Amino acid sequence: MNVQTIRDRSKAELRALILTTARNLFVHEGYESFSLRKVAHEIGYSPAAIYKHFSSKHEIFESLTEESFAALVQASAAVTPAAGENPVEVLKRGMHAYVAFGLANPDHYRFAFLLAVRKPEAPYKPRAAYIALRDRVQRCIDCGQFRPGNLDLFSQSLWSAVHGVTSLLVQRPEFPWVDKDELIERVIDSAVQGLLTEKSQHTNGGQHGNSNFQRRSKHKGPRRKKAA
Amino acid sequence: MNVQTIRDRSKAELRALILTTARNLFVHEGYESFSLRKVAHEIGYSPAAIYKHFSSKHEIFESLTEESFAALVQASAAVTPAAGENPVEVLKRGMHAYVAFGLANPDHYRFAFLLAVRKPEAPYKPRAAYIALRDRVQRCIDCGQFRPGNLDLFSQSLWSAVHGVTSLLVQRPEFPWVDKDELIERVIDSAVQGLLTEKSQHTNGGQHGNSNFQRRSKHKGPRRKKAA
Amino acid sequence: MNVQTIRDRSKAELRALILTTARNLFVHEGYESFSLRKVAHEIGYSPAAIYKHFSSKHEIFESLTEESFAALVQASAAVTPAAGENPVEVLKRGMHAYVAFGLANPDHYRFAFLLAVRKPEAPYKPRAAYIALRDRVQRCIDCGQFRPGNLDLFSQSLWSAVHGVTSLLVQRPEFPWVDKDELIERVIDSAVQGLLTEKSQHTNGGQHGNSNFQRRSKHKGPRRKKAA
Amino acid sequence: MNVQTIRDRSKAELRALILTTARNLFVHEGYESFSLRKVAHEIGYSPAAIYKHFSSKHEIFESLTEESFAALVQASAAVTPAAGENPVEVLKRGMHAYVAFGLANPDHYRFAFLLAVRKPEAPYKPRAAYIALRDRVQRCIDCGQFRPGNLDLFSQSLWSAVHGVTSLLVQRPEFPWVDKDELIERVIDSAVQGLLTEKSQHTNGGQHGNSNFQRRSKHKGPRRKKAA
DNA sequence: TATGAATGAGTCTTCATTCAT
DNA sequence: GATGAATGAAGACTCATTCAT
């Protein structure tokens, strides 16, 4: 925006600036407003200057998608189990982190899952985001709290749940949602509980009230505030 | 495409043809390919001809969105309970119908939920699609199979589940999904089961195997074929 | 405007309606707004209907110009000398009538003199409007009140005067003009007085105050009101 | 026209070329022919090239009008009184300069006074052209050669006269005019003479033959040639 | 008589991209 | 490393006009 102050950057900084500006235009002014000229104008460079950093408009778009996936994956992976922590708890924490990231970075989420135009020949990217989840599901099966069953079936059902609530909240902010944290918790609890052995349901199940996670959320406000 | 054969249609047919062609272009070639000129060329008319039927590009887009919502709502509402049918079963059938519609009409689903450019001032449309679901949830609470609780919280958690699995499957067809029907069933079962009273879990619970719905789906192939 | 009431006219009436509407659009919404489609829409007919009455857009334009010239000529010619009236007075009355017509019918005046795109091959039209003036000048020379001299030189100088004040007032209504009637009178008096013999100046001269015309205008308001 | 020769100009030259070409099209082929595409084609550039110099069609139009007014004002103001010159003579010379400019630059005159689409909100431009005239009239009143009277009434009556003859000659070149210089002189003399005191009429009056201006014009041909 | 459907040409304008400087 | 100039292609949209009905 402030043209003069923006100049004099290192190459990498300019590249990042282009991406940020492009993302903003894309997300806040719609698909049609995403033009190289506008990006260039916004950052105070000539349109031609952009070609020093990206070879085409398409490449910018791809970089944006990639960046968004990377951010999502990183947020998901950032959840690390405490020593001796219940694997089901770890899993749930990861799922919450996933949703929280989507809500906190709706632009990233949109790019990663909603905007991307699928070109069949394009390499499949979302897998990395899915892998972290799958690993945690594996541990839940290994320790006997999840019923034995198809690992991918379980993982994908959980992914469906978190993606569903995230994308609805991101994509339809004007809908009269109930309290977002309650909703997210309900969705995750149901999805996870459905995979537990009968026995585990009494120690981890959502509505039965004795999961650490649920208890925590009842007593601590901060997270709710953040996500709202 | 076959220009000469396509001509000679009634006004209504041409209008429908325009919409269909536009939807195709929009969904399969991306936002940028949705131009009046391309639509016109595709159907063998001059660009100006389109203005006999729609007053602007925007109007076409709106018609498409509206049409898609209408179709989705209708598909959802089409599930009618058999005499004496278990409300939970009815609910699940509705959820399956929702997902099935999305998979069978991915373009409609994309228009209704994924593409839509949100204009804050636009009237909120998806609500109708949500209402049918909510009514059925109400009945499940009324008959005592669902725990008592926030009606909208329950409904929205179920909507999240079906939307999640639908949109992932629609939006990421190239991902190595497990069997789609199993996945859908798993997602729906978990989401519903999480709302049941403890007692009901033994008669309606997904993995415990005695729900009518599950049995049906195990024995009858057609639906699976349709959704695949 | 009121489509239904406008229909059901005779052919001549419709033709006139087209012209009136076209003139209005032309003058009040600018050159660019003069399109057959808008005219058609305005009068509640289809664009094609206009071709039953005019063979082209150009023909409408020509008809408008012709009509305007005819009206101007008629207004000019309508001034008839009273028995024994001073020819100079008649001349002045004619000049006033000319200006008054222009101010009362600015659209006509614009069409007749300002808008018309000159096509060299077009027959010259304004001459008729000039002839009436010229005849009256001839009489002023004949009776000895005008100096002897080039009839056309005199006539054209008078025409210049009335055209000048008319077109400025019509074309620049927002300019801070002095009282319009005073201005018109000043212009006409000067132009006429410049052609009088020295002797006549004392009986007809504007500022010397004894012309019938000036006296009339001092005592009667209506004309001023009309022209203002 | 000669595409290759026209290229290789400086930015300012190209801008001027665009304006000139646009003015020509506008004036000689009518309002409708004034399109960016035609201008571009005429000068051998692509339509898009014009947007380097003007941001819209409207801006070109405004530049043209402004340029024309500026030229007219400048031509008018260029008349400077010789030491001790009779103010009435100065005034008349100014009026002649005004008309001469109009005849020598009919396109400018058309733009300044005939074409201009009046937008009520637009700032009023012609005033500057009027001010020079008004100042000179003031001097004629001050030195007692003009009767005392309304300064603006006098000035506007003179403006009407020069505008009248200029616009008729410019707008109707095909009319069988008498000798243009004689006509112009007749118009100006009459208009000025009408404002003189009785006494001054014998030294400044047009037809009485002893004004410097008139004498000059009788003996010197060049100006006549130029204006014809 | 009037019109609905259609079109081809043309409107302004924006864009991604190139290339000499 | 950046840009100014330029362009070809395409965008949405309007228009005058035709013609079968």
GROMACS .gro file of N, CA and C in nm, chain A residues 49-138:
model
  270
   49ALA      N    1   0.744  -0.650  -1.338
   49ALA     CA    2   0.835  -0.686  -1.230
   49ALA      C    3   0.800  -0.822  -1.170
   50ILE      N    4   0.672  -0.853  -1.173
   50ILE     CA    5   0.629  -0.979  -1.113
   50ILE      C    6   0.690  -1.099  -1.185
   51TYR      N    7   0.716  -1.080  -1.313
   51TYR     CA    8   0.770  -1.192  -1.390
   51TYR      C    9   0.913  -1.224  -1.353
   52LYS      N   10   0.974  -1.142  -1.272
   52LYS     CA   11   1.106  -1.178  -1.220
   52LYS      C   12   1.094  -1.282  -1.110
   53HIS      N   13   0.975  -1.295  -1.055
   53HIS     CA   14   0.957  -1.386  -0.942
   53HIS      C   15   0.867  -1.504  -0.972
   54PHE      N   16   0.776  -1.484  -1.063
   54PHE     CA   17   0.687  -1.593  -1.102
   54PHE      C   18   0.675  -1.591  -1.254
   55SER      N   19   0.672  -1.709  -1.310
   55SER     CA   20   0.674  -1.710  -1.456
   55SER      C   21   0.535  -1.692  -1.517
   56SER      N   22   0.434  -1.700  -1.435
   56SER     CA   23   0.299  -1.683  -1.488
   56SER      C   24   0.200  -1.664  -1.375
   57LYS      N   25   0.086  -1.622  -1.412
   57LYS     CA   26  -0.021  -1.608  -1.315
   57LYS      C   27  -0.050  -1.743  -1.250
   58HIS      N   28  -0.052  -1.844  -1.332
   58HIS     CA   29  -0.081  -1.977  -1.281
   58HIS      C   30   0.018  -2.017  -1.171
   59GLU      N   31   0.142  -1.983  -1.192
   59GLU     CA   32   0.242  -2.021  -1.093
   59GLU      C   33   0.214  -1.953  -0.959
   60ILE      N   34   0.168  -1.833  -0.965
   60ILE     CA   35   0.133  -1.767  -0.839
   60ILE      C   36   0.022  -1.843  -0.769
   61PHE      N   37  -0.076  -1.879  -0.848
   61PHE     CA   38  -0.188  -1.951  -0.789
   61PHE      C   39  -0.139  -2.081  -0.724
   62GLU      N   40  -0.053  -2.151  -0.793
   62GLU     CA   41  -0.003  -2.278  -0.739
   62GLU      C   42   0.079  -2.255  -0.613
   63SER      N   43   0.157  -2.152  -0.613
   63SER     CA   44   0.237  -2.123  -0.494
   63SER      C   45   0.146  -2.095  -0.375
   64LEU      N   46   0.039  -2.026  -0.403
   64LEU     CA   47  -0.054  -1.995  -0.294
   64LEU      C   48  -0.113  -2.122  -0.236
   65THR      N   49  -0.153  -2.211  -0.324
   65THR     CA   50  -0.211  -2.335  -0.277
   65THR      C   51  -0.109  -2.414  -0.195
   66GLU      N   52   0.009  -2.424  -0.249
   66GLU     CA   53   0.114  -2.499  -0.182
   66GLU      C   54   0.141  -2.443  -0.042
   67GLU      N   55   0.156  -2.314  -0.038
   67GLU     CA   56   0.181  -2.246   0.088
   67GLU      C   57   0.072  -2.278   0.190
   68SER      N   58  -0.050  -2.277   0.142
   68SER     CA   59  -0.162  -2.301   0.232
   68SER      C   60  -0.161  -2.443   0.284
   69PHE      N   61  -0.129  -2.535   0.196
   69PHE     CA   62  -0.121  -2.674   0.241
   69PHE      C   63  -0.011  -2.690   0.344
   70ALA      N   64   0.100  -2.628   0.313
   70ALA     CA   65   0.212  -2.640   0.406
   70ALA      C   66   0.173  -2.589   0.544
   71ALA      N   67   0.106  -2.477   0.544
   71ALA     CA   68   0.066  -2.418   0.673
   71ALA      C   69  -0.029  -2.510   0.748
   72LEU      N   70  -0.121  -2.569   0.673
   72LEU     CA   71  -0.219  -2.658   0.736
   72LEU      C   72  -0.150  -2.782   0.793
   73VAL      N   73  -0.061  -2.839   0.714
   73VAL     CA   74   0.011  -2.957   0.759
   73VAL      C   75   0.090  -2.926   0.884
   74GLN      N   76   0.157  -2.815   0.879
   74GLN     CA   77   0.240  -2.779   0.993
   74GLN      C   78   0.156  -2.762   1.120
   75ALA      N   79   0.042  -2.696   1.104
   75ALA     CA   80  -0.043  -2.675   1.221
   75ALA      C   81  -0.089  -2.808   1.278
   76SER      N   82  -0.122  -2.900   1.188
   76SER     CA   83  -0.169  -3.031   1.232
   76SER      C   84  -0.058  -3.107   1.304
   77ALA      N   85   0.060  -3.102   1.245
   77ALA     CA   86   0.172  -3.181   1.299
   77ALA      C   87   0.223  -3.124   1.430
   78ALA      N   88   0.188  -3.000   1.454
   78ALA     CA   89   0.246  -2.933   1.571
   78ALA      C   90   0.197  -2.992   1.703
   79VAL      N   91   0.089  -3.069   1.694
   79VAL     CA   92   0.039  -3.129   1.817
   79VAL      C   93   0.127  -3.248   1.854
   80THR      N   94   0.196  -3.238   1.965
   80THR     CA   95   0.285  -3.349   2.006
   80THR      C   96   0.235  -3.409   2.137
   81PRO      N   97   0.236  -3.539   2.142
   81PRO     CA   98   0.182  -3.606   2.261
   81PRO      C   99   0.269  -3.579   2.383
   82ALA      N  100   0.203  -3.553   2.494
   82ALA     CA  101   0.276  -3.546   2.622
   82ALA      C  102   0.314  -3.687   2.662
   83ALA      N  103   0.413  -3.698   2.746
   83ALA     CA  104   0.456  -3.832   2.789
   83ALA      C  105   0.338  -3.904   2.852
   84GLY      N  106   0.310  -4.024   2.801
   84GLY     CA  107   0.204  -4.106   2.858
   84GLY      C  108   0.064  -4.060   2.830
   85GLU      N  109   0.049  -3.968   2.742
   85GLU     CA  110  -0.086  -3.918   2.714
   85GLU      C  111  -0.166  -4.023   2.639
   86ASN      N  112  -0.293  -4.028   2.671
   86ASN     CA  113  -0.386  -4.119   2.605
   86ASN      C  114  -0.389  -4.089   2.455
   87PRO      N  115  -0.362  -4.190   2.370
   87PRO     CA  116  -0.361  -4.167   2.224
   87PRO      C  117  -0.491  -4.109   2.172
   88VAL      N  118  -0.600  -4.145   2.231
   88VAL     CA  119  -0.727  -4.089   2.185
   88VAL      C  120  -0.732  -3.940   2.213
   89GLU      N  121  -0.674  -3.904   2.326
   89GLU     CA  122  -0.669  -3.761   2.357
   89GLU      C  123  -0.581  -3.688   2.257
   90VAL      N  124  -0.469  -3.749   2.224
   90VAL     CA  125  -0.378  -3.688   2.127
   90VAL      C  126  -0.451  -3.669   1.994
   91LEU      N  127  -0.520  -3.772   1.953
   91LEU     CA  128  -0.594  -3.765   1.828
   91LEU      C  129  -0.692  -3.649   1.830
   92LYS      N  130  -0.767  -3.644   1.937
   92LYS     CA  131  -0.868  -3.537   1.945
   92LYS      C  132  -0.803  -3.400   1.946
   93ARG      N  133  -0.692  -3.391   2.015
   93ARG     CA  134  -0.625  -3.261   2.015
   93ARG      C  135  -0.582  -3.224   1.875
   94GLY      N  136  -0.533  -3.321   1.801
   94GLY     CA  137  -0.493  -3.294   1.662
   94GLY      C  138  -0.612  -3.247   1.579
   95MET      N  139  -0.726  -3.312   1.600
   95MET     CA  140  -0.844  -3.274   1.523
   95MET      C  141  -0.887  -3.131   1.558
   96HIS      N  142  -0.880  -3.103   1.685
   96HIS     CA  143  -0.915  -2.966   1.725
   96HIS      C  144  -0.818  -2.865   1.664
   97ALA      N  145  -0.692  -2.904   1.662
   97ALA     CA  146  -0.593  -2.812   1.606
   97ALA      C  147  -0.622  -2.785   1.458
   98TYR      N  148  -0.663  -2.892   1.391
   98TYR     CA  149  -0.695  -2.879   1.249
   98TYR      C  150  -0.808  -2.779   1.228
   99VAL      N  151  -0.914  -2.799   1.301
   99VAL     CA  152  -1.028  -2.707   1.287
   99VAL      C  153  -0.989  -2.566   1.327
  100ALA      N  154  -0.916  -2.558   1.437
  100ALA     CA  155  -0.878  -2.424   1.484
  100ALA      C  156  -0.794  -2.351   1.380
  101PHE      N  157  -0.706  -2.426   1.315
  101PHE     CA  158  -0.625  -2.362   1.211
  101PHE      C  159  -0.714  -2.310   1.098
  102GLY      N  160  -0.808  -2.392   1.059
  102GLY     CA  161  -0.897  -2.351   0.949
  102GLY      C  162  -0.974  -2.224   0.985
  103LEU      N  163  -1.022  -2.220   1.107
  103LEU     CA  164  -1.101  -2.103   1.146
  103LEU      C  165  -1.013  -1.980   1.160
  104ALA      N  166  -0.892  -2.002   1.208
  104ALA     CA  167  -0.802  -1.888   1.229
  104ALA      C  168  -0.743  -1.840   1.096
  105ASN      N  169  -0.736  -1.929   0.999
  105ASN     CA  170  -0.677  -1.894   0.870
  105ASN      C  171  -0.770  -1.932   0.756
  106PRO      N  172  -0.886  -1.872   0.754
  106PRO     CA  173  -0.985  -1.915   0.655
  106PRO      C  174  -0.932  -1.903   0.511
  107ASP      N  175  -0.845  -1.806   0.490
  107ASP     CA  176  -0.792  -1.792   0.354
  107ASP      C  177  -0.708  -1.912   0.316
  108HIS      N  178  -0.624  -1.953   0.407
  108HIS     CA  179  -0.546  -2.073   0.380
  108HIS      C  180  -0.638  -2.192   0.355
  109TYR      N  181  -0.736  -2.203   0.439
  109TYR     CA  182  -0.823  -2.321   0.423
  109TYR      C  183  -0.896  -2.319   0.290
  110ARG      N  184  -0.940  -2.201   0.255
  110ARG     CA  185  -1.009  -2.190   0.126
  110ARG      C  186  -0.916  -2.229   0.012
  111PHE      N  187  -0.796  -2.179   0.018
  111PHE     CA  188  -0.703  -2.213  -0.090
  111PHE      C  189  -0.674  -2.361  -0.094
  112ALA      N  190  -0.655  -2.418   0.025
  112ALA     CA  191  -0.615  -2.558   0.029
  112ALA      C  192  -0.727  -2.650  -0.020
  113PHE      N  193  -0.850  -2.616   0.015
  113PHE     CA  194  -0.955  -2.714  -0.011
  113PHE      C  195  -1.070  -2.667  -0.099
  114LEU      N  196  -1.087  -2.537  -0.107
  114LEU     CA  197  -1.210  -2.494  -0.172
  114LEU      C  198  -1.187  -2.431  -0.308
  115LEU      N  199  -1.084  -2.349  -0.317
  115LEU     CA  200  -1.064  -2.279  -0.443
  115LEU      C  201  -0.998  -2.364  -0.550
  116ALA      N  202  -0.900  -2.438  -0.506
  116ALA     CA  203  -0.812  -2.502  -0.603
  116ALA      C  204  -0.887  -2.567  -0.718
  117VAL      N  205  -0.852  -2.524  -0.836
  117VAL     CA  206  -0.906  -2.587  -0.955
  117VAL      C  207  -0.828  -2.716  -0.977
  118ARG      N  208  -0.899  -2.822  -0.982
  118ARG     CA  209  -0.830  -2.948  -0.998
  118ARG      C  210  -0.789  -2.973  -1.142
  119LYS      N  211  -0.663  -2.986  -1.161
  119LYS     CA  212  -0.613  -3.032  -1.289
  119LYS      C  213  -0.575  -3.178  -1.267
  120PRO      N  214  -0.637  -3.268  -1.341
  120PRO     CA  215  -0.614  -3.410  -1.315
  120PRO      C  216  -0.466  -3.446  -1.309
  121GLU      N  217  -0.386  -3.380  -1.389
  121GLU     CA  218  -0.245  -3.418  -1.393
  121GLU      C  219  -0.166  -3.364  -1.274
  122ALA      N  220  -0.228  -3.276  -1.198
  122ALA     CA  221  -0.155  -3.216  -1.087
  122ALA      C  222  -0.124  -3.320  -0.980
  123PRO      N  223  -0.007  -3.308  -0.917
  123PRO     CA  224   0.028  -3.402  -0.810
  123PRO      C  225  -0.068  -3.382  -0.693
  124TYR      N  226  -0.103  -3.489  -0.629
  124TYR     CA  227  -0.198  -3.476  -0.521
  124TYR      C  228  -0.132  -3.422  -0.395
  125LYS      N  229  -0.182  -3.315  -0.346
  125LYS     CA  230  -0.116  -3.248  -0.235
  125LYS      C  231  -0.172  -3.277  -0.095
  126PRO      N  232  -0.303  -3.287  -0.080
  126PRO     CA  233  -0.355  -3.288   0.057
  126PRO      C  234  -0.307  -3.406   0.139
  127ARG      N  235  -0.243  -3.504   0.075
  127ARG     CA  236  -0.212  -3.624   0.149
  127ARG      C  237  -0.132  -3.596   0.277
  128ALA      N  238  -0.040  -3.508   0.269
  128ALA     CA  239   0.042  -3.480   0.387
  128ALA      C  240  -0.044  -3.441   0.506
  129ALA      N  241  -0.147  -3.362   0.477
  129ALA     CA  242  -0.233  -3.317   0.586
  129ALA      C  243  -0.307  -3.435   0.649
  130TYR      N  244  -0.324  -3.535   0.568
  130TYR     CA  245  -0.401  -3.651   0.613
  130TYR      C  246  -0.313  -3.749   0.691
  131ILE      N  247  -0.186  -3.749   0.656
  131ILE     CA  248  -0.096  -3.848   0.714
  131ILE      C  249  -0.083  -3.836   0.866
  132ALA      N  250  -0.072  -3.715   0.912
  132ALA     CA  251  -0.054  -3.695   1.057
  132ALA      C  252  -0.174  -3.755   1.131
  133LEU      N  253  -0.292  -3.727   1.076
  133LEU     CA  254  -0.414  -3.781   1.137
  133LEU      C  255  -0.410  -3.934   1.139
  134ARG      N  256  -0.374  -3.989   1.027
  134ARG     CA  257  -0.373  -4.135   1.011
  134ARG      C  258  -0.278  -4.200   1.112
  135ASP      N  259  -0.165  -4.139   1.131
  135ASP     CA  260  -0.069  -4.193   1.227
  135ASP      C  261  -0.129  -4.200   1.366
  136ARG      N  262  -0.200  -4.096   1.398
  136ARG     CA  263  -0.256  -4.094   1.534
  136ARG      C  264  -0.368  -4.197   1.549
  137VAL      N  265  -0.441  -4.215   1.441
  137VAL     CA  266  -0.546  -4.318   1.446
  137VAL      C  267  -0.482  -4.454   1.467
  138GLN      N  268  -0.373  -4.477   1.397
  138GLN     CA  269  -0.302  -4.605   1.411
  138GLN      C  270  -0.270  -4.633   1.557
   0.00000   0.00000   0.00000
